[in-house]
Tab-separated table of N, CA and C and ligand atoms in Angstrom:
chain	number	residue	atom	x	y	z
A	10	MET	N	13.984	-6.264	-0.388
A	10	MET	CA	15.034	-5.775	0.311
A	10	MET	C	14.309	-5.402	2.094
A	11	PRO	N	14.938	-5.788	2.683
A	11	PRO	CA	14.562	-6.107	4.046
A	11	PRO	C	14.236	-4.480	4.268
A	12	PHE	N	12.725	-4.512	5.431
A	12	PHE	CA	12.172	-3.199	5.540
A	12	PHE	C	12.962	-3.090	7.308
A	13	THR	N	12.984	-1.503	7.664
A	13	THR	CA	13.574	-1.479	8.956
A	13	THR	C	12.371	-2.419	9.615
A	14	PRO	N	12.848	-2.761	10.883
A	14	PRO	CA	11.960	-3.294	11.415
A	14	PRO	C	10.795	-2.658	12.249
A	15	ARG	N	9.632	-2.237	12.373
A	15	ARG	CA	8.519	-1.484	13.220
A	15	ARG	C	7.509	-2.363	13.258
A	16	CYS	N	6.243	-1.844	13.807
A	16	CYS	CA	5.284	-2.631	14.002
A	16	CYS	C	4.041	-1.833	13.211
A	17	LEU	N	3.626	-2.759	12.682
A	17	LEU	CA	2.387	-2.109	12.047
A	17	LEU	C	1.147	-1.167	12.926
A	18	ASP	N	0.863	-1.359	14.153
A	18	ASP	CA	0.169	-1.199	14.987
A	18	ASP	C	0.689	0.495	15.377
A	19	SER	N	2.074	0.583	15.510
A	19	SER	CA	2.770	1.881	15.752
A	19	SER	C	2.975	2.369	14.703
A	20	ILE	N	2.854	2.511	13.806
A	20	ILE	CA	2.332	3.258	12.196
A	20	ILE	C	1.038	3.922	12.164
A	21	ARG	N	0.129	3.102	12.447
A	21	ARG	CA	-1.072	3.102	12.088
A	21	ARG	C	-1.239	4.196	13.606
A	22	ALA	N	-1.086	4.051	14.498
A	22	ALA	CA	-1.390	5.532	15.576
A	22	ALA	C	-0.674	6.095	15.320
A	23	GLU	N	0.742	6.181	14.910
A	23	GLU	CA	1.371	7.752	14.359
A	23	GLU	C	0.502	8.531	13.531
A	24	ALA	N	0.346	7.499	12.049
A	24	ALA	CA	-0.529	8.301	11.171
A	24	ALA	C	-1.803	8.699	11.895
A	25	ALA	N	-2.637	7.889	12.296
A	25	ALA	CA	-3.720	8.668	13.397
A	25	ALA	C	-3.505	10.254	14.501
A	26	GLU	N	-2.349	10.101	14.498
A	26	GLU	CA	-1.804	10.944	15.921
A	26	GLU	C	-1.914	12.378	14.826
A	27	PHE	N	-0.977	12.319	13.195
A	27	PHE	CA	-0.531	13.363	12.665
A	27	PHE	C	-1.577	13.528	11.971
A	28	ALA	N	-3.068	12.587	12.038
A	28	ALA	CA	-4.425	13.287	11.371
A	28	ALA	C	-5.065	14.047	12.478
A	29	ASN	N	-4.913	13.664	13.602
A	29	ASN	CA	-5.770	14.112	15.265
A	29	ASN	C	-5.109	15.034	15.530
A	30	GLU	N	-4.037	15.687	14.737
A	30	GLU	CA	-3.043	17.014	15.305
A	30	GLU	C	-3.791	17.763	14.584
A	31	ARG	N	-4.156	17.476	13.665
A	31	ARG	CA	-4.164	18.109	12.201
A	31	ARG	C	-6.034	18.548	12.082
A	32	ASP	N	-6.543	17.902	12.912
A	32	ASP	CA	-7.908	17.906	13.147
A	32	ASP	C	-8.628	17.283	11.608
A	33	TRP	N	-7.970	16.250	11.156
A	33	TRP	CA	-8.167	15.882	9.773
A	33	TRP	C	-9.092	14.645	9.644
A	34	GLU	N	-9.421	14.257	11.440
A	34	GLU	CA	-10.290	13.076	11.379
A	34	GLU	C	-11.599	13.485	10.776
A	35	GLN	N	-12.116	14.387	10.743
A	35	GLN	CA	-12.939	15.429	9.782
A	35	GLN	C	-13.160	14.331	8.336
A	36	PHE	N	-12.172	14.754	7.679
A	36	PHE	CA	-12.220	14.868	6.682
A	36	PHE	C	-11.453	12.809	6.073
A	37	HIS	N	-11.111	11.960	6.935
A	37	HIS	CA	-10.741	10.805	6.658
A	37	HIS	C	-11.931	9.825	6.878
A	38	SER	N	-13.052	10.204	6.160
A	38	SER	CA	-13.919	9.081	5.612
A	38	SER	C	-13.645	8.190	4.806
A	39	PRO	N	-13.724	6.688	5.420
A	39	PRO	CA	-13.630	5.210	4.233
A	39	PRO	C	-13.683	5.867	2.879
A	40	ARG	N	-14.354	6.553	2.757
A	40	ARG	CA	-15.012	7.150	0.645
A	40	ARG	C	-13.637	7.633	0.624
A	41	ASN	N	-13.183	9.469	1.449
A	41	ASN	CA	-12.702	9.929	1.392
A	41	ASN	C	-10.949	9.192	0.976
A	42	LEU	N	-10.800	8.781	2.007
A	42	LEU	CA	-9.400	7.711	2.085
A	42	LEU	C	-9.431	7.196	0.844
A	43	LEU	N	-10.369	6.035	0.460
A	43	LEU	CA	-10.072	5.106	-0.913
A	43	LEU	C	-9.872	5.900	-1.690
A	44	LEU	N	-10.724	7.175	-2.324
A	44	LEU	CA	-10.255	8.059	-3.643
A	44	LEU	C	-8.686	8.643	-2.904
A	45	ALA	N	-8.247	8.975	-1.858
A	45	ALA	CA	-6.951	9.173	-2.138
A	45	ALA	C	-5.712	8.393	-2.172
A	46	VAL	N	-5.899	7.347	-2.369
A	46	VAL	CA	-5.174	5.931	-1.776
A	46	VAL	C	-5.367	5.482	-3.565
A	47	VAL	N	-6.378	5.739	-4.122
A	47	VAL	CA	-6.474	5.764	-5.668
A	47	VAL	C	-5.787	6.900	-6.121
A	48	SER	N	-5.577	8.382	-5.607
A	48	SER	CA	-5.384	9.253	-6.403
A	48	SER	C	-3.688	8.861	-6.309
A	49	GLU	N	-3.239	8.569	-5.238
A	49	GLU	CA	-1.944	8.756	-5.212
A	49	GLU	C	-1.246	7.245	-5.472
A	50	VAL	N	-1.959	6.345	-5.901
A	50	VAL	CA	-1.225	5.239	-6.795
A	50	VAL	C	-1.465	5.794	-8.037
A	51	GLY	N	-1.537	6.578	-8.981
A	51	GLY	CA	-1.742	7.342	-9.727
A	51	GLY	C	-0.891	8.145	-9.875
A	52	GLU	N	-0.322	8.644	-8.702
A	52	GLU	CA	0.998	9.908	-8.839
A	52	GLU	C	1.992	8.952	-9.034
A	53	LEU	N	2.023	7.696	-8.298
A	53	LEU	CA	3.382	6.428	-8.529
A	53	LEU	C	3.370	5.890	-9.809
A	54	ALA	N	2.399	5.720	-10.257
A	54	ALA	CA	2.154	5.647	-11.428
A	54	ALA	C	3.027	6.381	-12.573
A	55	GLU	N	2.725	7.994	-12.132
A	55	GLU	CA	3.143	9.163	-12.716
A	55	GLU	C	4.746	8.890	-12.839
A	56	VAL	N	5.257	8.467	-11.634
A	56	VAL	CA	7.052	8.452	-11.737
A	56	VAL	C	7.282	7.497	-12.617
A	57	VAL	N	7.043	6.434	-13.175
A	57	VAL	CA	7.476	5.605	-13.882
A	57	VAL	C	6.799	5.685	-15.438
A	58	ARG	N	5.527	6.721	-15.321
A	58	ARG	CA	5.358	6.753	-16.882
A	58	ARG	C	6.195	7.176	-17.846
A	59	TRP	N	5.603	6.795	-18.628
A	59	TRP	CA	6.764	7.098	-19.940
A	59	TRP	C	8.331	6.159	-20.524
A	60	SER	N	8.370	6.122	-19.229
A	60	SER	CA	9.874	5.038	-19.056
A	60	SER	C	10.087	3.906	-20.445
A	61	GLY	N	8.693	3.906	-20.597
A	61	GLY	CA	8.856	2.368	-21.957
A	61	GLY	C	8.800	1.324	-21.379
A	62	ASP	N	9.795	0.346	-21.957
A	62	ASP	CA	9.966	-0.638	-21.543
A	62	ASP	C	11.709	-0.566	-20.715
A	63	ARG	N	12.155	0.492	-20.422
A	63	ARG	CA	13.438	0.592	-20.073
A	63	ARG	C	13.357	-0.395	-18.650
A	64	GLU	N	14.215	-0.745	-18.610
A	64	GLU	CA	14.528	-1.443	-17.158
A	64	GLU	C	15.908	-1.314	-16.728
A	65	PRO	N	16.178	-1.083	-15.291
A	65	PRO	CA	14.844	-0.778	-14.564
A	65	PRO	C	13.771	0.709	-14.726
A	66	ALA	N	13.069	0.063	-14.351
A	66	ALA	CA	12.013	1.537	-14.367
A	66	ALA	C	12.451	2.697	-13.192
A	67	ILE	N	12.857	1.515	-12.171
A	67	ILE	CA	12.917	2.920	-11.276
A	67	ILE	C	14.623	3.260	-11.404
A	68	THR	N	15.039	4.199	-11.070
A	68	THR	CA	16.445	4.562	-11.392
A	68	THR	C	17.209	5.514	-10.354
A	69	ASP	N	17.988	5.372	-10.077
A	69	ASP	CA	18.939	6.707	-9.444
A	69	ASP	C	17.811	8.373	-9.659
A	70	ALA	N	17.773	8.494	-10.602
A	70	ALA	CA	16.490	9.690	-11.185
A	70	ALA	C	15.455	9.213	-10.196
A	71	ASN	N	14.821	8.949	-10.325
A	71	ASN	CA	13.371	8.588	-9.568
A	71	ASN	C	12.692	8.125	-8.342
A	72	ARG	N	14.257	8.155	-7.821
A	72	ARG	CA	14.172	6.603	-6.644
A	72	ARG	C	13.128	7.430	-5.550
A	73	GLN	N	13.577	8.867	-5.304
A	73	GLN	CA	13.091	9.638	-4.130
A	73	GLN	C	11.880	9.605	-4.617
A	74	ASP	N	11.541	10.173	-5.952
A	74	ASP	CA	9.714	10.533	-6.103
A	74	ASP	C	9.112	9.089	-5.611
A	75	TRP	N	9.761	7.672	-6.456
A	75	TRP	CA	8.925	6.276	-5.978
A	75	TRP	C	8.845	6.150	-4.641
A	76	GLU	N	9.959	5.905	-4.131
A	76	GLU	CA	9.950	6.396	-2.241
A	76	GLU	C	8.410	6.856	-1.785
A	77	ASP	N	8.943	8.010	-2.033
A	77	ASP	CA	7.356	9.175	-1.394
A	77	ASP	C	5.895	8.969	-1.939
A	78	GLU	N	6.094	8.332	-3.326
A	78	GLU	CA	4.617	8.072	-3.192
A	78	GLU	C	4.165	6.708	-2.709
A	79	LEU	N	5.284	5.525	-2.545
A	79	LEU	CA	4.855	4.586	-1.964
A	79	LEU	C	4.354	5.126	-0.280
A	80	ALA	N	5.156	5.472	-0.070
A	80	ALA	CA	4.845	6.180	1.367
A	80	ALA	C	3.261	6.587	1.247
A	81	ASP	N	3.134	7.521	0.260
A	81	ASP	CA	1.740	7.997	0.535
A	81	ASP	C	0.755	7.314	-0.028
A	82	VAL	N	1.031	6.333	-0.818
A	82	VAL	CA	0.143	5.181	-0.926
A	82	VAL	C	0.107	4.402	0.499
A	83	PHE	N	0.994	3.874	1.059
A	83	PHE	CA	0.926	2.977	2.480
A	83	PHE	C	0.181	3.910	3.507
A	84	ILE	N	0.451	5.243	3.769
A	84	ILE	CA	-0.145	5.525	4.793
A	84	ILE	C	-1.263	5.802	4.675
A	85	LEU	N	-1.948	6.355	3.485
A	85	LEU	CA	-3.523	6.538	3.190
A	85	LEU	C	-3.880	4.864	3.245
A	86	LEU	N	-3.246	3.675	3.064
A	86	LEU	CA	-3.889	2.537	3.014
A	86	LEU	C	-4.148	1.939	4.239
A	87	VAL	N	-3.204	1.859	5.446
A	87	VAL	CA	-3.174	2.020	6.867
A	87	VAL	C	-4.392	2.706	7.633
A	88	ARG	N	-4.610	4.326	7.084
A	88	ARG	CA	-5.619	5.164	7.347
A	88	ARG	C	-6.695	4.656	6.836
A	89	LEU	N	-6.955	4.131	6.031
A	89	LEU	CA	-8.048	3.693	5.752
A	89	LEU	C	-8.350	2.288	6.522
A	90	ALA	N	-7.579	1.876	6.241
A	90	ALA	CA	-7.731	0.187	7.310
A	90	ALA	C	-8.310	0.524	8.963
A	91	ASP	N	-7.714	1.442	9.118
A	91	ASP	CA	-7.812	1.934	10.618
A	91	ASP	C	-9.613	2.995	11.036
A	92	ARG	N	-10.136	3.678	9.698
A	92	ARG	CA	-11.062	4.055	9.554
A	92	ARG	C	-11.985	3.550	9.774
A	93	SER	N	-11.615	2.488	8.552
A	93	SER	CA	-12.782	1.640	8.195
A	93	SER	C	-13.379	-0.034	9.045
A	94	GLY	N	-12.231	0.549	10.642
A	94	GLY	CA	-12.684	-0.536	11.327
A	94	GLY	C	-11.414	-2.186	11.003
A	95	VAL	N	-10.808	-2.374	10.060
A	95	VAL	CA	-9.917	-3.252	9.944
A	95	VAL	C	-8.314	-3.564	10.426
A	96	ASP	N	-8.562	-4.558	10.963
A	96	ASP	CA	-7.217	-4.569	11.431
A	96	ASP	C	-6.586	-5.468	10.304
A	97	LEU	N	-5.245	-4.666	9.666
A	97	LEU	CA	-4.795	-4.952	8.251
A	97	LEU	C	-3.891	-6.220	9.192
A	98	THR	N	-3.158	-6.607	10.219
A	98	THR	CA	-2.263	-7.252	10.309
A	98	THR	C	-3.027	-8.254	10.239
A	99	ALA	N	-3.979	-8.497	10.980
A	99	ALA	CA	-4.828	-9.863	10.450
A	99	ALA	C	-5.433	-10.394	9.326
A	100	ALA	N	-5.642	-8.718	8.982
A	100	ALA	CA	-6.151	-9.292	7.325
A	100	ALA	C	-5.253	-9.477	6.479
A	101	PHE	N	-3.931	-9.175	6.783
A	101	PHE	CA	-3.281	-9.441	5.705
A	101	PHE	C	-2.368	-11.161	5.818
A	102	ALA	N	-2.643	-11.425	7.094
A	102	ALA	CA	-2.406	-12.702	7.529
A	102	ALA	C	-3.496	-13.587	6.841
A	103	ARG	N	-4.877	-13.307	7.550
A	103	ARG	CA	-5.876	-13.941	7.367
A	103	ARG	C	-5.904	-14.291	5.307
A	104	LYS	N	-5.652	-12.949	4.529
A	104	LYS	CA	-5.445	-13.427	3.000
A	104	LYS	C	-4.479	-13.924	2.264
A	105	LEU	N	-2.888	-14.012	3.428
A	105	LEU	CA	-2.210	-14.787	2.537
A	105	LEU	C	-2.587	-16.273	2.959
A	106	GLN	N	-3.011	-16.502	4.242
A	106	GLN	CA	-3.523	-18.213	4.032
A	106	GLN	C	-4.518	-18.353	3.074
A	107	LYS	N	-5.260	-17.223	2.912
A	107	LYS	CA	-6.266	-17.411	1.720
A	107	LYS	C	-5.558	-18.200	0.142
A	108	ALA	N	-4.874	-17.146	0.023
A	108	ALA	CA	-3.718	-17.546	-0.701
A	108	ALA	C	-2.976	-18.865	-1.430
A	109	ARG	N	-2.308	-19.107	-0.176
A	109	ARG	CA	-1.690	-20.297	0.110
A	109	ARG	C	-2.673	-21.370	-0.119
A	110	GLU	N	-3.397	-21.586	0.292
A	110	GLU	CA	-4.756	-22.554	-0.183
A	110	GLU	C	-4.768	-22.834	-1.547
A	111	LYS	N	-5.543	-21.544	-2.139
A	111	LYS	CA	-5.943	-21.151	-3.523
A	111	LYS	C	-4.681	-21.549	-4.397
A	112	TYR	N	-3.652	-21.253	-4.246
A	112	TYR	CA	-2.278	-21.613	-5.379
A	112	TYR	C	-1.416	-22.501	-4.933
A	113	PRO	N	-1.743	-23.797	-4.587
A	113	PRO	CA	-0.849	-24.506	-4.077
A	113	PRO	C	0.455	-24.298	-4.734
A	114	ILE	N	1.908	-24.551	-3.918
A	114	ILE	CA	3.233	-24.510	-4.549
A	114	ILE	C	3.197	-25.739	-5.836
A	115	ASP	N	2.547	-26.617	-5.352
A	115	ASP	CA	2.736	-28.066	-6.347
A	115	ASP	C	2.213	-27.813	-7.683
A	116	GLN	N	1.295	-27.265	-7.821
A	116	GLN	CA	0.295	-26.479	-8.933
A	116	GLN	C	0.348	-25.163	-9.541
A	117	PHE	N	1.406	-24.230	-8.358
A	117	PHE	CA	1.567	-23.080	-9.060
A	117	PHE	C	3.479	-22.430	-8.721
A	118	LYS	N	3.973	-23.355	-8.801
A	118	LYS	CA	5.453	-22.284	-8.855
A	118	LYS	C	5.952	-22.395	-10.245
A	119	GLY	N	6.389	-21.392	-10.455
A	119	GLY	CA	6.885	-20.758	-12.046
A	119	GLY	C	5.824	-20.733	-12.492
A	120	SER	N	4.740	-20.704	-12.325
A	120	SER	CA	3.191	-20.293	-13.124
A	120	SER	C	2.414	-18.859	-13.160
A	121	ALA	N	2.326	-18.514	-14.399
A	121	ALA	CA	1.653	-17.128	-14.417
A	121	ALA	C	0.053	-17.265	-14.285
A	122	ARG	N	-0.345	-18.469	-14.543
A	122	ARG	CA	-1.896	-18.903	-14.631
A	122	ARG	C	-2.253	-18.932	-13.351
A	123	LYS	N	-3.630	-18.427	-13.434
A	123	LYS	CA	-4.727	-18.005	-11.676
A	123	LYS	C	-5.537	-19.444	-11.890
A	124	ALA	N	-5.692	-19.749	-10.445
A	124	ALA	CA	-6.745	-20.772	-10.618
A	124	ALA	C	-8.079	-20.767	-11.380
A	125	GLY	N	-8.673	-21.124	-11.328
A	125	GLY	CA	-10.049	-21.142	-12.140
A	125	GLY	C	-10.422	-20.942	-13.428
A	126	ARG	N	-9.351	-20.118	-14.197
A	126	ARG	CA	-9.366	-19.656	-15.529
A	126	ARG	C	-8.978	-20.818	-16.541
B	447	MG	MG1	2.030	11.925	-3.399
């Protein structure tokens, strides 16, 4: 599904502004933000917990909760990158390039195996 076009840095700035307006920077240490990301990932998992093997696990009944929890993870991940001095856009590009080199298409297309196993 295509995303609404938006610059990641404008999202970073908006999330920082939200925290600044509330004087929450004092609580947004990298450690605290990491723990918050992990907590929100747990909330995301809770949305589909006990759905068993039902497909799709995301239904009309839980889609809004799914989207909200994904957004919580995203917001906190962006805050974590910002507060720990990581240019997330650059890190994404660098890491994806590493993955391209580690998993060449001709060796890994259609395969779930990982390099080095
Ligand atoms: Mg949440």
